[in-house]
Short mmCIF file of C-alpha atoms in Angstrom, two decimals:
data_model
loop_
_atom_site.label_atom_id
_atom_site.label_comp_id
_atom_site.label_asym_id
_atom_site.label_seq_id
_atom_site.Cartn_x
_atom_site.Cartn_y
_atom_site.Cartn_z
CA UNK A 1 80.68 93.25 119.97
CA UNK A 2 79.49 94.39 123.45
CA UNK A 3 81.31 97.38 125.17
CA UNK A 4 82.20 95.98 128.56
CA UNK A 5 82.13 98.23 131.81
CA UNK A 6 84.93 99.33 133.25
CA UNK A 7 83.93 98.96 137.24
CA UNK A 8 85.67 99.83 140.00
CA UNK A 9 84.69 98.82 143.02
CA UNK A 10 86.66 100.63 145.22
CA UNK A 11 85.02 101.19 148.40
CA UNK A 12 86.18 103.70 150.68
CA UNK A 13 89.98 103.05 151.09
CA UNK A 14 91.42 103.27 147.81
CA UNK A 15 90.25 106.41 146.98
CA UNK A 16 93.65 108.42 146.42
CA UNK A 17 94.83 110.89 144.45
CA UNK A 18 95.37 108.58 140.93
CA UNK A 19 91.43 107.68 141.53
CA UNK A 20 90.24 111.01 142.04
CA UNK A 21 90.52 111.12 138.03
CA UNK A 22 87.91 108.89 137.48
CA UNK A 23 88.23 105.35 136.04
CA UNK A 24 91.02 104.56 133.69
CA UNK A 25 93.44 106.20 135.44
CA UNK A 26 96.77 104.50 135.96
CA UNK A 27 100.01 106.19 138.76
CA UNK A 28 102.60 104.56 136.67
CA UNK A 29 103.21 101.93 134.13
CA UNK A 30 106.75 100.14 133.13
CA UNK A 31 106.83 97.60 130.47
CA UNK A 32 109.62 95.94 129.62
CA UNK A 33 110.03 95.18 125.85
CA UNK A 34 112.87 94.05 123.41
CA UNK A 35 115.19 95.15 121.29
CA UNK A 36 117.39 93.56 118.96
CA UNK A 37 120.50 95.00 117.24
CA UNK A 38 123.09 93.67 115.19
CA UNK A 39 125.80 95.53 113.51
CA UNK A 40 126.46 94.02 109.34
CA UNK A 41 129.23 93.90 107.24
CA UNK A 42 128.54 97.35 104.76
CA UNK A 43 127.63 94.80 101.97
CA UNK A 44 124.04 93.85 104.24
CA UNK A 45 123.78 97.03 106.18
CA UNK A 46 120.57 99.42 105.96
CA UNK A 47 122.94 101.40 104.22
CA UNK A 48 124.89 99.13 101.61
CA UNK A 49 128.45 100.42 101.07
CA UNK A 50 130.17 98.73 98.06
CA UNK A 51 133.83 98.27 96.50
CA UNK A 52 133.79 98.24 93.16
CA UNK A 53 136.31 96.49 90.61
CA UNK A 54 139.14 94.16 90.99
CA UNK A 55 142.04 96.62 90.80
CA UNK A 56 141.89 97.23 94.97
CA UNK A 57 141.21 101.34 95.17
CA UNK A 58 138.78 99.94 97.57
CA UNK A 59 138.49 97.08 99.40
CA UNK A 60 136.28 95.53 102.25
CA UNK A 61 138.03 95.27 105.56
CA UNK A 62 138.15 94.42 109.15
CA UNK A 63 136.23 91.97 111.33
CA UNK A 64 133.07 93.64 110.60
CA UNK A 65 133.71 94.46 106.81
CA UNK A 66 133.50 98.70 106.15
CA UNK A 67 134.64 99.87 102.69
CA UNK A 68 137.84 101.41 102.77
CA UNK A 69 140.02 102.94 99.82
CA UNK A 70 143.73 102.87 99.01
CA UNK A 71 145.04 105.61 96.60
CA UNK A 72 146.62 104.64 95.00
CA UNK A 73 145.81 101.12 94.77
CA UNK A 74 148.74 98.37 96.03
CA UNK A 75 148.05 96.58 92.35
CA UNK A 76 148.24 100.12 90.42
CA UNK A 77 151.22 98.53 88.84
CA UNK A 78 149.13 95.57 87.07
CA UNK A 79 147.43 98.84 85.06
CA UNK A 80 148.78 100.11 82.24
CA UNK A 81 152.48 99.37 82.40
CA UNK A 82 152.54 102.63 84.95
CA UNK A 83 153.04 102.22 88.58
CA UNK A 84 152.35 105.82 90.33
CA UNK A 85 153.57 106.83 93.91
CA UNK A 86 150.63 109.30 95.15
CA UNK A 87 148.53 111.58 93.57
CA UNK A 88 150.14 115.17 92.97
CA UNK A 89 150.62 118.34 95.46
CA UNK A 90 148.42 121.14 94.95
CA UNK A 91 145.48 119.61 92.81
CA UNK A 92 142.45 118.14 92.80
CA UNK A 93 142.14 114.37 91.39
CA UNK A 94 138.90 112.80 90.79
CA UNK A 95 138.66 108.69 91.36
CA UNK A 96 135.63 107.36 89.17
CA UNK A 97 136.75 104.11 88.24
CA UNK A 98 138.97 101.42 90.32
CA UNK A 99 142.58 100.66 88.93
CA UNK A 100 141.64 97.46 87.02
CA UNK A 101 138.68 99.83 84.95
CA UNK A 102 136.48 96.42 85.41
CA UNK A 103 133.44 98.39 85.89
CA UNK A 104 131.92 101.61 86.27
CA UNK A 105 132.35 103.48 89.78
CA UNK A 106 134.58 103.30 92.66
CA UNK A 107 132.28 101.89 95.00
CA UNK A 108 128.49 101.90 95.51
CA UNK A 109 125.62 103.60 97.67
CA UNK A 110 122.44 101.36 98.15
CA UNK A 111 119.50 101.73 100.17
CA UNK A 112 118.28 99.43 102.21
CA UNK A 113 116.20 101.26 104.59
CA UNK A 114 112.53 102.30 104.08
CA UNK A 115 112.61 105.59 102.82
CA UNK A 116 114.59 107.62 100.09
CA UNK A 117 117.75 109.19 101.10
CA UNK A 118 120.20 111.69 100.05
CA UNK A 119 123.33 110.97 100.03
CA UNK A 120 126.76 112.93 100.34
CA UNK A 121 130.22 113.38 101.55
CA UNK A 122 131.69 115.20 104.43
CA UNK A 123 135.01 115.11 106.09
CA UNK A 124 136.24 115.28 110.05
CA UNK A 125 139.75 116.14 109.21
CA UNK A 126 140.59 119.94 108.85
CA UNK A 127 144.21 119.43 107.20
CA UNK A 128 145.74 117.02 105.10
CA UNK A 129 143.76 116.74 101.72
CA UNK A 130 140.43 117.00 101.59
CA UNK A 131 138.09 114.20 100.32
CA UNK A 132 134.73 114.35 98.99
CA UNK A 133 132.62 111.97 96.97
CA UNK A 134 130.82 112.36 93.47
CA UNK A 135 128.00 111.07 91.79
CA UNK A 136 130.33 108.46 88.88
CA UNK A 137 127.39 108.75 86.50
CA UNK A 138 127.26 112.43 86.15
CA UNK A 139 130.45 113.80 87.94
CA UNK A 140 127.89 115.87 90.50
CA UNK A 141 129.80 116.73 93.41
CA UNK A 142 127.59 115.38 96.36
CA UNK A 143 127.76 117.74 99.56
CA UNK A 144 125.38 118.62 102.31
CA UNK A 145 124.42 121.77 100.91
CA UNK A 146 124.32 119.92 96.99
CA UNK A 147 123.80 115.95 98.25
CA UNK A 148 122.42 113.20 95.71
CA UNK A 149 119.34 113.26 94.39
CA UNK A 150 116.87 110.93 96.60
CA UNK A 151 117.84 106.95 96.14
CA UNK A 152 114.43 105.34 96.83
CA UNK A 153 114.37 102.36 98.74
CA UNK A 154 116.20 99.35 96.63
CA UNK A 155 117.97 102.20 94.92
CA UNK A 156 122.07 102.33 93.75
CA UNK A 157 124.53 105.34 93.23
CA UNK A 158 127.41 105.07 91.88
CA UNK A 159 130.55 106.83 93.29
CA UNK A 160 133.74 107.57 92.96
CA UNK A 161 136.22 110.04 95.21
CA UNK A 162 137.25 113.13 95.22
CA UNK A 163 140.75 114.34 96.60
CA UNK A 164 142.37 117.81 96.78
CA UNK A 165 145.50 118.44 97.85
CA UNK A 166 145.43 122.06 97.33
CA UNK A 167 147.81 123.16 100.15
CA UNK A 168 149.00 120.01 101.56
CA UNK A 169 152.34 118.91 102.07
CA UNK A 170 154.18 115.87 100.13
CA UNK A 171 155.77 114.80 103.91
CA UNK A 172 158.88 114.11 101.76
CA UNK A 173 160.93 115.61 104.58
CA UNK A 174 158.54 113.92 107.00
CA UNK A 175 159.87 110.69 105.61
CA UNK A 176 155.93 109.36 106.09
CA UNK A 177 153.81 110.67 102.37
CA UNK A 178 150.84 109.04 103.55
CA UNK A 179 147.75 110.39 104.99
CA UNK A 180 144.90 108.57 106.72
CA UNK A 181 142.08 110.69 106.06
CA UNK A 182 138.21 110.09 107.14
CA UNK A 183 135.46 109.80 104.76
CA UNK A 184 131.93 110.15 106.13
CA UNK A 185 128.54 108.77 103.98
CA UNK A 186 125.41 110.24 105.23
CA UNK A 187 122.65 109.36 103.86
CA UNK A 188 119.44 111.06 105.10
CA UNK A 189 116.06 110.84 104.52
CA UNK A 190 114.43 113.62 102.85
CA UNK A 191 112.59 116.08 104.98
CA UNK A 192 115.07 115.60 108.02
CA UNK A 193 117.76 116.92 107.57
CA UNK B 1 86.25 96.35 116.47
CA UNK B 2 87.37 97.49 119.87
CA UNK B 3 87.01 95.14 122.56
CA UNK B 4 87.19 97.28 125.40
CA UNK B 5 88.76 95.69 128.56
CA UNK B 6 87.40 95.27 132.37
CA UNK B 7 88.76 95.88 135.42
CA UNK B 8 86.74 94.81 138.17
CA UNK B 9 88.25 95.42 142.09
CA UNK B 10 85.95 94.15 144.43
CA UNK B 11 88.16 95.53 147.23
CA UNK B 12 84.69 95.88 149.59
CA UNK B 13 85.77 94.79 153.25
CA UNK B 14 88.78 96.94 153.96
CA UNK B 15 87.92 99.68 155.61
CA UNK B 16 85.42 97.75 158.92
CA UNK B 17 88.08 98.67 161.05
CA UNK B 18 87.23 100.92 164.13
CA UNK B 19 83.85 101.69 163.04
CA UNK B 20 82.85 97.92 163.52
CA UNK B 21 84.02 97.22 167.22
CA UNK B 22 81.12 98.94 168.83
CA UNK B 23 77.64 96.97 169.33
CA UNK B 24 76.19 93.29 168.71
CA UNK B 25 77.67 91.77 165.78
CA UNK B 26 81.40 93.11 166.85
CA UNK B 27 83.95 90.85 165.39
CA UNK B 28 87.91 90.68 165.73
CA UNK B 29 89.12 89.90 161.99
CA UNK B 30 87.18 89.05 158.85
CA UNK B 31 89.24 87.98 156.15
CA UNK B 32 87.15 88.13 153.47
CA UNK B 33 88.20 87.08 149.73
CA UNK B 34 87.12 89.12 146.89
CA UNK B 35 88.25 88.54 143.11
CA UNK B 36 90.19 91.23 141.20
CA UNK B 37 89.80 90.70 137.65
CA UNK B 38 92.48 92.22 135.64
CA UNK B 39 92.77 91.23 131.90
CA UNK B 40 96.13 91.56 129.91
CA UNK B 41 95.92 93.63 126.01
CA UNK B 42 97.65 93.52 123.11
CA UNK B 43 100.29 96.58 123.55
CA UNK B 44 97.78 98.76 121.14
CA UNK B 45 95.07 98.38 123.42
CA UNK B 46 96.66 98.42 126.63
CA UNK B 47 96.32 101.52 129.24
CA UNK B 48 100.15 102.55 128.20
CA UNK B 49 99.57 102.06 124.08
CA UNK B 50 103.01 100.74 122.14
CA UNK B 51 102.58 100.70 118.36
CA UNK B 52 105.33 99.86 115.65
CA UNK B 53 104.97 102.32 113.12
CA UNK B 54 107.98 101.58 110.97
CA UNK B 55 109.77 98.40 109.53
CA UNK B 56 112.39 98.14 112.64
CA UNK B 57 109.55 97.50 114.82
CA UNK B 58 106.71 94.57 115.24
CA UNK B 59 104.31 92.99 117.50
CA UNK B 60 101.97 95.50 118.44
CA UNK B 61 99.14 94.59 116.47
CA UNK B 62 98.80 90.75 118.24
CA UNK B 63 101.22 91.24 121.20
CA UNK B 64 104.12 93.19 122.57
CA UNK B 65 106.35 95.62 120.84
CA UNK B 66 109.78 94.58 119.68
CA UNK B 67 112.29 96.63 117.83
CA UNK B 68 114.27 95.03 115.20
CA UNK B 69 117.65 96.67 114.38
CA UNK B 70 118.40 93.18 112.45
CA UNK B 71 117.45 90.93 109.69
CA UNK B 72 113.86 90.58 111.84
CA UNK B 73 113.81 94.27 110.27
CA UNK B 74 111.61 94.51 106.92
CA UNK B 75 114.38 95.42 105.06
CA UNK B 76 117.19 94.09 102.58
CA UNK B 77 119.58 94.88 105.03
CA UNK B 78 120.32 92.88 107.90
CA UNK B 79 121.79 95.43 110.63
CA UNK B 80 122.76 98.73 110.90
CA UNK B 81 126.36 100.21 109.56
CA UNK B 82 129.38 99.31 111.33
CA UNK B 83 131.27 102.53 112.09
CA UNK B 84 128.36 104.71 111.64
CA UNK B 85 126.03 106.97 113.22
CA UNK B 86 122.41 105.86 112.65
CA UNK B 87 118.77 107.89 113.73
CA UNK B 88 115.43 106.24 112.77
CA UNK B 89 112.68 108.65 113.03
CA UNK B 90 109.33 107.49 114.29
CA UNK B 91 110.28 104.03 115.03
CA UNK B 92 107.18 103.45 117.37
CA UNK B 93 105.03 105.47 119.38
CA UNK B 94 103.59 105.46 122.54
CA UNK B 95 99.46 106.36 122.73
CA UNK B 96 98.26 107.38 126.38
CA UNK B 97 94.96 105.10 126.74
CA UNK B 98 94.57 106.61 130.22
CA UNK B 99 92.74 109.33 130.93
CA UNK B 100 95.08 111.64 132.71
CA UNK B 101 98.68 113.32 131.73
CA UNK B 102 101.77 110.97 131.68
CA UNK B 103 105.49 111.72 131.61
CA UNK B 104 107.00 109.16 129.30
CA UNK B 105 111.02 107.89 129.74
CA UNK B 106 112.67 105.09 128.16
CA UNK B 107 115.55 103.20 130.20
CA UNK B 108 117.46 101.59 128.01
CA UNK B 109 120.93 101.45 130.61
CA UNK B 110 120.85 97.71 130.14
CA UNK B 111 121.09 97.96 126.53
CA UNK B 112 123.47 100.28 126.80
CA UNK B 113 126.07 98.25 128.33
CA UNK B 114 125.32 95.14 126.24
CA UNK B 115 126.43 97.21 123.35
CA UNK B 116 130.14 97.23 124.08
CA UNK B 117 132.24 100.54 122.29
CA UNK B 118 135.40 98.43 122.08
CA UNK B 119 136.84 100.61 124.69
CA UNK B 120 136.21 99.03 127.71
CA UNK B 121 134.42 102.01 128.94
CA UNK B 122 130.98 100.88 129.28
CA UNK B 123 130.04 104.54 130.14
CA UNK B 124 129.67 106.08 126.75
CA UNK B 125 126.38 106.16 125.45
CA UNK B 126 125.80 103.94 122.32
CA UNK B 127 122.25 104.00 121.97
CA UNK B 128 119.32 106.67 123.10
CA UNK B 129 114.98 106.81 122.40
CA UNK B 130 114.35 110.27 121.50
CA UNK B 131 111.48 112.41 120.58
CA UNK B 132 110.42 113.54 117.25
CA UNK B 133 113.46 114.99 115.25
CA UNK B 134 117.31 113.54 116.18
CA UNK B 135 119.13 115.91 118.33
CA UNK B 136 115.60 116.42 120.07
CA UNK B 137 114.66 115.66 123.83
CA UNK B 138 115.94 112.11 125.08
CA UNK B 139 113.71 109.71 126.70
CA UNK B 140 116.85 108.26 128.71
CA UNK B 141 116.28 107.27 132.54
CA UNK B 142 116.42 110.63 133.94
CA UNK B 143 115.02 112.16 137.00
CA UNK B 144 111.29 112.37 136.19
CA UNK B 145 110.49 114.62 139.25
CA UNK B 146 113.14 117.04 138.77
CA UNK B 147 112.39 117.52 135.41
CA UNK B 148 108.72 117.14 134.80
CA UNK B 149 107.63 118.54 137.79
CA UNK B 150 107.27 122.32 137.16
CA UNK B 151 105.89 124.47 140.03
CA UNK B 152 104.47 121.69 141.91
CA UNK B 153 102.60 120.26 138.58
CA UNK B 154 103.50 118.10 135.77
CA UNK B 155 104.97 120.26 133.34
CA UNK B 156 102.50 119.67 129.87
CA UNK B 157 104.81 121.95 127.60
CA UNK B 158 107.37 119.17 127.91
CA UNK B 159 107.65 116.96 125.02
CA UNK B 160 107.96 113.80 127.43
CA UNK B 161 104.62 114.51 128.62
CA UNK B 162 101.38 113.25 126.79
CA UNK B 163 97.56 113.98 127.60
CA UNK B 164 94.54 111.29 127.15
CA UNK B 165 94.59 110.13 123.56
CA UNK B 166 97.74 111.89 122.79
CA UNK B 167 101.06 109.84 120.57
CA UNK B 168 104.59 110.67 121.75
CA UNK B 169 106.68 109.21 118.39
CA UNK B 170 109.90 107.82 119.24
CA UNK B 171 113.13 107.99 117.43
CA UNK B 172 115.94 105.87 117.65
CA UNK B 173 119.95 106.98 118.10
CA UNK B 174 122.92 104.43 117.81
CA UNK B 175 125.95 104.78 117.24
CA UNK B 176 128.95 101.80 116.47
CA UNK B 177 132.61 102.30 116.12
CA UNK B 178 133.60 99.00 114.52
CA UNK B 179 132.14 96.11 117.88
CA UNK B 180 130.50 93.80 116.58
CA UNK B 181 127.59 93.60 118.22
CA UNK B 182 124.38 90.92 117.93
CA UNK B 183 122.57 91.65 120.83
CA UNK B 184 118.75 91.51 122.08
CA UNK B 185 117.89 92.87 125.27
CA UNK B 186 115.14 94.47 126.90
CA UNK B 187 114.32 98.50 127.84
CA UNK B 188 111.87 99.77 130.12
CA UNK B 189 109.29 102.15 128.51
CA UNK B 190 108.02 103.93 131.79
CA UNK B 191 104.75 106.66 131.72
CA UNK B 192 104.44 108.17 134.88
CA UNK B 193 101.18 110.31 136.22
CA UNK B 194 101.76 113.94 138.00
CA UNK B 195 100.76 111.59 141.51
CA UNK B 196 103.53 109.75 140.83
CA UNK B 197 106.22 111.72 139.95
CA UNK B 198 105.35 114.20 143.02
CA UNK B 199 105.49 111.14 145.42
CA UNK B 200 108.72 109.75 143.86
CA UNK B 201 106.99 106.22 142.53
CA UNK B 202 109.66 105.87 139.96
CA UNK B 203 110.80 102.64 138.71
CA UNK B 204 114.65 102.75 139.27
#
C-alpha cells in the first residue's frame, strides 16, 4: 500500500504555535465515546454471588438481588426437630452448610470476569460479632493477608461463614438480640492488590 | 498494513491583505475557494489513538471505542455487582499519534449523574477513569492548566501527560449501593497540547 503525504499547505497565516511542531501536530482533541453500564442481580454479575441450599441461611434479596444470610435461618425449625434462637456468646461458630444440609456450602464465589481472582472476607463493623468467610471445601479461613487461592476465570468456591462473638453482648437487656452486621467479598485479581 | 492518512489545507489566499492594495492589479476582496481535505480513522489510527484492550471494551479495531460494563461485555456475567465497589485495570488506552506532548482527562460528569446513588444527591461520585493502578491519578474533568502547567510548561512527570508514541492505560472505578442502573451514555476523552492548556482552549 502507498504511504500518503501528509501536506500542509499552510501559507503564511496559520503558522502558530501548535504548527511550529511540524506536521501532525494537533492543540486539542475531544472525542466523545460510549459507555454502557448495567448493574445484575449477584447470580449474573462479573462477580457471581450464590445462596446455596433450601434451608434459607441465605437467600437472594431486594430489587436488584444481593446474597444475604440469616443466622439462624427463619426455617431452622424444619431441621432436625431443634429450633435454635442465636448462636452462643463468647464463641466462634463456623456456617458451612445451609439449614436444610441439601448441598455442600453456604453460598458460592464464581468468576465471571477475565482474570483469576482471590477472594476473601473483610468486615466494616468494629463491634458486634465479627464475620469472616471460609473456604467450605477445606475450612481455610480466607482474609486479605491469607485470601483464596486464585479462581480462574469460569471458576467456583465454595463458602460458608464465619461468626465470633467473642466479646459481644446477648442485648437480652437491650430487648433487640439481633445484629445487622456487613459482610464484604473482594475478589481481586492477582498482582493488584 | 498502515494506511497512513492525509490532510491537505490549501488555505493559500489569506494573508493578500495590505500587501496587495498598492500597484496595478489592486483588488478590493477575492474570495477564493480552496478544498480542505480531512479524512476520518478508525479510533486506532486516529491522531488521539483509543484502543480496547480488555473484554469491557470494543470497537477500536473497525470504529470507535465503546466500553461495555454489560452483557455487550465478553464475559458470563452481564453487569457489574450491585452493592459493590468495582476497579478494572487497563480497560483501554489512549496512544498519542501526534507528534508533540498531550495532557489527557476524561469527563465523564454526564455519566456521573445518569448513574443515580439512590440518594437524591447527584453529587457523589459513582464512577471515575483512572491511571494505571486503582487509587492512582484520576482522569476526571479537572483544571488542565492549573494542574499540568508547571512553571510555564506542560508538566511531563505527570501521569496525565503522554509524549509522541506514548500509551496512557486507563482504569475504570464504579461504585453501586443497591440503584439499579442500565444506562449508556457518552464521556469526553480530551488530550490537550502545552499551546492549549497555556491559552485556556479547554473543552468545558
Amino acid at each position: 500500500m502507498k504511504r500518503r503525504k501528509l501536506i500542509a499547505g499552510l501559507g503564511t497565516v496559520a503558522i502558530g504555535s501548535g504548527a511550529a511542531t511540524g506536521t501532525g501536530a494537533f492543540n486539542t482533541v475531544s472525542a466523545d465515546r460510549s459507555v454502557s453500564i448495567s448493574v445484575s442481580d449477584d447470580e449474573n454479575a462479573f462477580l457471581k454471588i450464590e445462596q446455596r441450599g433450601g434451608g434459607r441461611r441465605s437467600y437472594a434479596d431486594g430489587r436488584i438481588e444481593t446474597v444475604a444470610f440469616d443466622i439462624p435461618s427463619p426455617s431452622e425449625s424444619e431441621y432436625g426437630g431443634t429450633d435454635p434462637e442465636g448462636v452462643g456468646a463468647n464463641s466462634v461458630y463456623r456456617f458451612g452448610n445451609d439449614a436444610a444440609h441439601d448441598e455442600p456450602g453456604l453460598f458460592s464465589v464464581k468468576n465471571q470476569g477475565t482474570q483469576s481472582v482471590e477472594v476473601y472476607g473483610t468486615q466494616p463493623e468494629e463491634s458486634g460479632p465479627a464475620v469472616a468467610i471460609f473456604n467450605a471445601e477445606t475450612g481455610d479461613l480466607l482474609t486479605e493477608r491469607s485470601p483464596s487461592t486464585p479462581l480462574t476465570v469460569g471458576e467456583s468456591l465454595l463458602c460458608g461463614l464465619e461468626i465470633d462473638t467473642r466479646g459481644v453482648s446477648t442485648r437480652e437487656d437491650e430487648g433487640e438480640n439481633e445484629y445487622n452486621q456487613t459482610l464484604i467479598i473482594n475478589a481481586v485479581a492477582n498482582g493488584s492488590n | 498494513m498502515t494506511n497512513r492518512r492525509k490532510f491537505i489545507a490549501g488555505l493559500g489566499a489569506l494573508a493578500t491583505g495590505s500587501a496587495a492594495a498598492m500597484g496595478t492589479g489592486a483588488f478590493n476582496s477575492v474570495s477564493a475557494n480552496r478544498g480542505v481535505s480531512v479524512e476520518v480513522a478508525d479510533d486506532a489510527n486516529a491522531f488521539l489513538g483509543l484502543n480496547a484492550t480488555s473484554e469491557y471494551a470494543s470497537g477500536s479495531g473497525s470504529g470507535q471505542l465503546n466500553i461495555n460494563l454489560d452483557s455487550a461485555a465478553t464475559t458470563n456475567g452481564t453487569g457489574i455487582n450491585a452493592d459493590a465497589t468495582t476497579n478494572i485495570l487497563n480497560v483501554f488506552e489512549v496512544v498519542n499519534n501526534g507528534n508533540q506532548d498531550v495532557g489527557i482527562s476524561i469527563d465523564e460528569e454526564s455519566l456521573n449523574t445518569a448513574l443515580d446513588n439512590g440518594t437524591g444527591d447527584s453529587s457523589t461520585e459513582q464512577l471515575h477513569f483512572f491511571v494505571g493502578e486503582p487509587g492512582g491519578v484520576t482522569l476526571c474533568e479537572y483544571d488542565p492548566s492549573a494542574e499540568l502547567i508547571v512553571g510555564g510548561s506542560l508538566d511531563t512527570s505527570d501521569s496525565r501527560v503522554i509524549g509522541p508514541g506514548e500509551v496512557l492505560t486507563v482504569g475504570l472505578y464504579v461504585t453501586n449501593a443497591g440503584s439499579s442502573w442500565d444506562v449508556d451514555q457518552d464521556i469526553t476523552v480530551n488530550a490537550y497540547s502545552e499551546t492549549a492548556l497555556i491559552n485556556n482552549d479547554i473543552n468545558t
